[in-house]
C-alpha positions as a Python dict, from the first residue, in 0.01 Angstrom:
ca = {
    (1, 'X'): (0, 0, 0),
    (2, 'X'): (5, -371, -35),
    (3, 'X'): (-199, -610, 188),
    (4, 'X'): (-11, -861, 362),
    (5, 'X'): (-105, -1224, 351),
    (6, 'X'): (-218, -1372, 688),
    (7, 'X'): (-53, -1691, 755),
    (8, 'X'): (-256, -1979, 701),
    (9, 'X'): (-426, -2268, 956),
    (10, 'X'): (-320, -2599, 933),
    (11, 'X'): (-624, -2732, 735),
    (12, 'X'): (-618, -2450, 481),
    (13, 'X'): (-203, -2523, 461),
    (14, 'X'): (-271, -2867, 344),
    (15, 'X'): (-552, -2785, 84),
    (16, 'X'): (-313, -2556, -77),
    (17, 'X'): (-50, -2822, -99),
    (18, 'X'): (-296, -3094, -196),
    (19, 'X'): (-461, -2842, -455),
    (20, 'X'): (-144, -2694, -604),
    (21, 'X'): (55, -3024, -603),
    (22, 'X'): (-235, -3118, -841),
    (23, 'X'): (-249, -2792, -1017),
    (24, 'X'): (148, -2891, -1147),
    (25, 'X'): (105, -3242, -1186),
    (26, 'X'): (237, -3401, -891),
    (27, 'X'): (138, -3684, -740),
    (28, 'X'): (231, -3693, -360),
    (29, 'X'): (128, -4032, -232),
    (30, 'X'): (-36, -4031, 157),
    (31, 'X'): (294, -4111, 335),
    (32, 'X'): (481, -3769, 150),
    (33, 'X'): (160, -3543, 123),
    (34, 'X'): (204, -3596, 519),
    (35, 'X'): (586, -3564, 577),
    (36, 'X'): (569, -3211, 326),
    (37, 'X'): (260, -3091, 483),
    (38, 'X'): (391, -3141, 821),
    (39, 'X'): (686, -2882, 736),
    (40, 'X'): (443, -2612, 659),
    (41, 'X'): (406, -2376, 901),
    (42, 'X'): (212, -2070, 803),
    (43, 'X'): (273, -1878, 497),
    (44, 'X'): (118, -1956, 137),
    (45, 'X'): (410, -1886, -16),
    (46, 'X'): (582, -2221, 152),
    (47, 'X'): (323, -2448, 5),
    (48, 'X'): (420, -2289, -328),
    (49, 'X'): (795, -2324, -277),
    (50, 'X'): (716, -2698, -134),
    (51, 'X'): (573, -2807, -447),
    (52, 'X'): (836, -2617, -676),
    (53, 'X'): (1135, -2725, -504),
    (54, 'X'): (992, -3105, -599),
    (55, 'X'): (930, -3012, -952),
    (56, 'X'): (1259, -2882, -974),
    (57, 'X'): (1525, -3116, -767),
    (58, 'X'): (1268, -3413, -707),
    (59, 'X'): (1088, -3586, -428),
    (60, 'X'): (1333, -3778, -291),
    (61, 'X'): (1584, -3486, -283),
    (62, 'X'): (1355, -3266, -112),
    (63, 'X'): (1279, -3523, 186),
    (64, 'X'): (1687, -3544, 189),
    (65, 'X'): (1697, -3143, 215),
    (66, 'X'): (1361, -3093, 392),
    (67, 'X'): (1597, -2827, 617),
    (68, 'X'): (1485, -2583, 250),
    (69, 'X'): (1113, -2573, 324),
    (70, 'X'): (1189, -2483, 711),
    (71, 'X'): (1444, -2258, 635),
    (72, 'X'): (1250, -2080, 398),
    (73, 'X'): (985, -1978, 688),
    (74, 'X'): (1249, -1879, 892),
    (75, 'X'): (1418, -1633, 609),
    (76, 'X'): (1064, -1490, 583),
    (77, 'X'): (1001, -1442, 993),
    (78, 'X'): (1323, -1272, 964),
    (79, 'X'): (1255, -1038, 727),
    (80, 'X'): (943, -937, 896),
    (81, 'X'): (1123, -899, 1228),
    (82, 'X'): (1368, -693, 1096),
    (83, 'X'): (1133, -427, 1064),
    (84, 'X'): (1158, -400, 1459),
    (85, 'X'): (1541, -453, 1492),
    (86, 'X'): (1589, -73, 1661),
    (87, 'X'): (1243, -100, 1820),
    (88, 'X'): (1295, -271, 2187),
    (89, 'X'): (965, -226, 2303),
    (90, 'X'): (800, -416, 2000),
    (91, 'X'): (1046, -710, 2006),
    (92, 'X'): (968, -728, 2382),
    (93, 'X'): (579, -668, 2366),
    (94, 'X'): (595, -923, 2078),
    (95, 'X'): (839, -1172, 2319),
    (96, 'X'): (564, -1148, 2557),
    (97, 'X'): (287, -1193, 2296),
    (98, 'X'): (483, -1531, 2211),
    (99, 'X'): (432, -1681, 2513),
    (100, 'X'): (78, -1744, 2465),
    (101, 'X'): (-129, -1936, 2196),
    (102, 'X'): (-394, -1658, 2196),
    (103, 'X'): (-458, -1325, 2464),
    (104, 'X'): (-730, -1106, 2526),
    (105, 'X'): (-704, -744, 2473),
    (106, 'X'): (-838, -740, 2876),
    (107, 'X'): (-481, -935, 2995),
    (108, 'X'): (-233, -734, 2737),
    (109, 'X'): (-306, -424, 2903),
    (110, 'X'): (-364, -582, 3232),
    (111, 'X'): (31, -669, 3198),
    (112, 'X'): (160, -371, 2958),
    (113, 'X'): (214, -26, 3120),
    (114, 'X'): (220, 238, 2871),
    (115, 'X'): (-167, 233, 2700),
    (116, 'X'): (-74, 495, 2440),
    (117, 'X'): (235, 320, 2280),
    (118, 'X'): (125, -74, 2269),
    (119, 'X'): (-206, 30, 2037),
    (120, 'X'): (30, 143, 1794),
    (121, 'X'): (251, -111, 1800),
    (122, 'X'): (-21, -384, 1831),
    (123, 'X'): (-202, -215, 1474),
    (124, 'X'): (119, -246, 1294),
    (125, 'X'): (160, -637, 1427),
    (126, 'X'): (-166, -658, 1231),
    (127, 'X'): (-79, -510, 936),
    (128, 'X'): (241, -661, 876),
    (129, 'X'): (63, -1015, 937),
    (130, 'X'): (235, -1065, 1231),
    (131, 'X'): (-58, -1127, 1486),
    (132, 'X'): (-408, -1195, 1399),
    (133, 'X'): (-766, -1201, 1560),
    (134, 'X'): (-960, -1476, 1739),
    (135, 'X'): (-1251, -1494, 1848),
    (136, 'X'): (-1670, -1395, 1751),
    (137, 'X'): (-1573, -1045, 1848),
    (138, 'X'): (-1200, -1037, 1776),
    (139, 'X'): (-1152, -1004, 2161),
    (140, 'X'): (-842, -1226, 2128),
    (141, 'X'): (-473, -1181, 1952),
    (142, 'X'): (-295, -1424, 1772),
    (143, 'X'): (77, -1461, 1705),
    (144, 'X'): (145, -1605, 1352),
    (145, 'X'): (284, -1951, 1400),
    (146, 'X'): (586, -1954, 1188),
    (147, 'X'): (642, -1632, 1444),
    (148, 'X'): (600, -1786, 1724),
    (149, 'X'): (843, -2103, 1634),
    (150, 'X'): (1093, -1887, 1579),
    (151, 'X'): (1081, -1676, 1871),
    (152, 'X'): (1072, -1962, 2073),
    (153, 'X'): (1365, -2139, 1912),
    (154, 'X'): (1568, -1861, 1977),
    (155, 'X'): (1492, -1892, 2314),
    (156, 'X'): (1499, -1504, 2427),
    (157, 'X'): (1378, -1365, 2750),
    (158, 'X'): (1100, -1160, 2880),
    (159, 'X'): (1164, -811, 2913),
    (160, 'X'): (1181, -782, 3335),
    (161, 'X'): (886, -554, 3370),
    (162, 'X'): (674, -754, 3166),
    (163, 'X'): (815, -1100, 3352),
    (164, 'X'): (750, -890, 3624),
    (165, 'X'): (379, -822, 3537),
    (166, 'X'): (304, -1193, 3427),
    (167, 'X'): (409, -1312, 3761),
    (168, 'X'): (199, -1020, 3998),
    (169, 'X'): (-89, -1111, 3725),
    (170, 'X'): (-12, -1449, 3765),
    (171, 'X'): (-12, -1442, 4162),
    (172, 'X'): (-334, -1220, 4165),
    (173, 'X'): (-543, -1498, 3966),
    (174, 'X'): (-433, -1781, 4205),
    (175, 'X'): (-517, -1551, 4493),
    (176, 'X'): (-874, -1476, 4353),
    (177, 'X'): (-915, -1827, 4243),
    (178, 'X'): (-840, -1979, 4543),
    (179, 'X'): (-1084, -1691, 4734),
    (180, 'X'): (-1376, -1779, 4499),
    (181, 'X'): (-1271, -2179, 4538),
    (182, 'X'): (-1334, -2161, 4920),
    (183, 'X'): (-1671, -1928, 4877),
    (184, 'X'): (-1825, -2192, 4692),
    (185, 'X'): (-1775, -2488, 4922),
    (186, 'X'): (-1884, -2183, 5229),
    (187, 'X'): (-2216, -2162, 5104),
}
């Protein structure tokens, strides 16, 4: 079994760039380290193309056909995803993952239904890099980026039982917060 390669934050993106553009003899000056590190979006593997593609068709031609280093993220996300294509419930437990920059394990199963299925699903999200861990005591998920740009440029919706769920959820916490807002100022 292989071990997938977690996508990488945007500091560690940059080193790689900075470090490999070096490694092959590049010379990026501040203005196009910048404008190629800023179409990195996750995956190792980009920085690596990034820096190829210049070796091979030059700078210049790259920041012409910068559409290459985005695209080739998106051929990847695609890939992944296509694991899922028969699998409704993941695509729309990962939808509603999307909508959020990080979630605690407490509020996923405050707005899934079915506790036995979404473990599953959730440990294979892990091990095909697609979500990640935040947090001292991992109590948080993580969507990949380069996931999460994609789902939300193709703009799908929330499954209706889970809008559903976010909005009761949603409702509930304004309802408590408001409640514990006015027994502060009571005492």
């Amino acid at each position: 079994k292989t071990k997938k390669i977690a996508e990488l934050q945007k500091a560690e993106r940059q080193g790689l760039l900075k470090r490999y553009s070096e490694f092959e003899g590049l010379e990026l000056g501040i203005d196009d380290f910048k404008f190629m590190a800023g179409l990195l979006n996750g995956y190792p593997e980009q920085a690596f193309y990034t820096v190829d593609l210049i070796k091979e068709i030059g700078l210049n031609e790259v920041k012409k056909s910068s559409h290459l280093i985005v695209d080739f993220t998106t051929e990847k996300v695609i890939k992944v995803l296509d694991k899922y294509e028969k699998d409704e419930k993941a695509l729309n437990f990962l939808y509603l993952l999307s909508r959020f920059d990080f979630i605690s394990y407490d509020l996923i199963f405050a707005l899934v239904d079915d506790e036995k299925i979404y473990p599953n699903i959730l440990k294979d999200f892990f091990a095909s890099a697609i979500c990640e861990f935040l947090g001292a005591n991992k109590e948080y998920i993580r969507v990949n980026d380069a996931i999460r740009d994609y789902i939300s440029t193709i703009r799908v919706s929330l499954a209706p039982e889970h809008l559903q769920k976010l909005k009761e959820h949603h409702e509930k916490f304004i309802r408590e917060y408001k409640t514990e807002e006015k027994d502060i100022f009571d005492k």
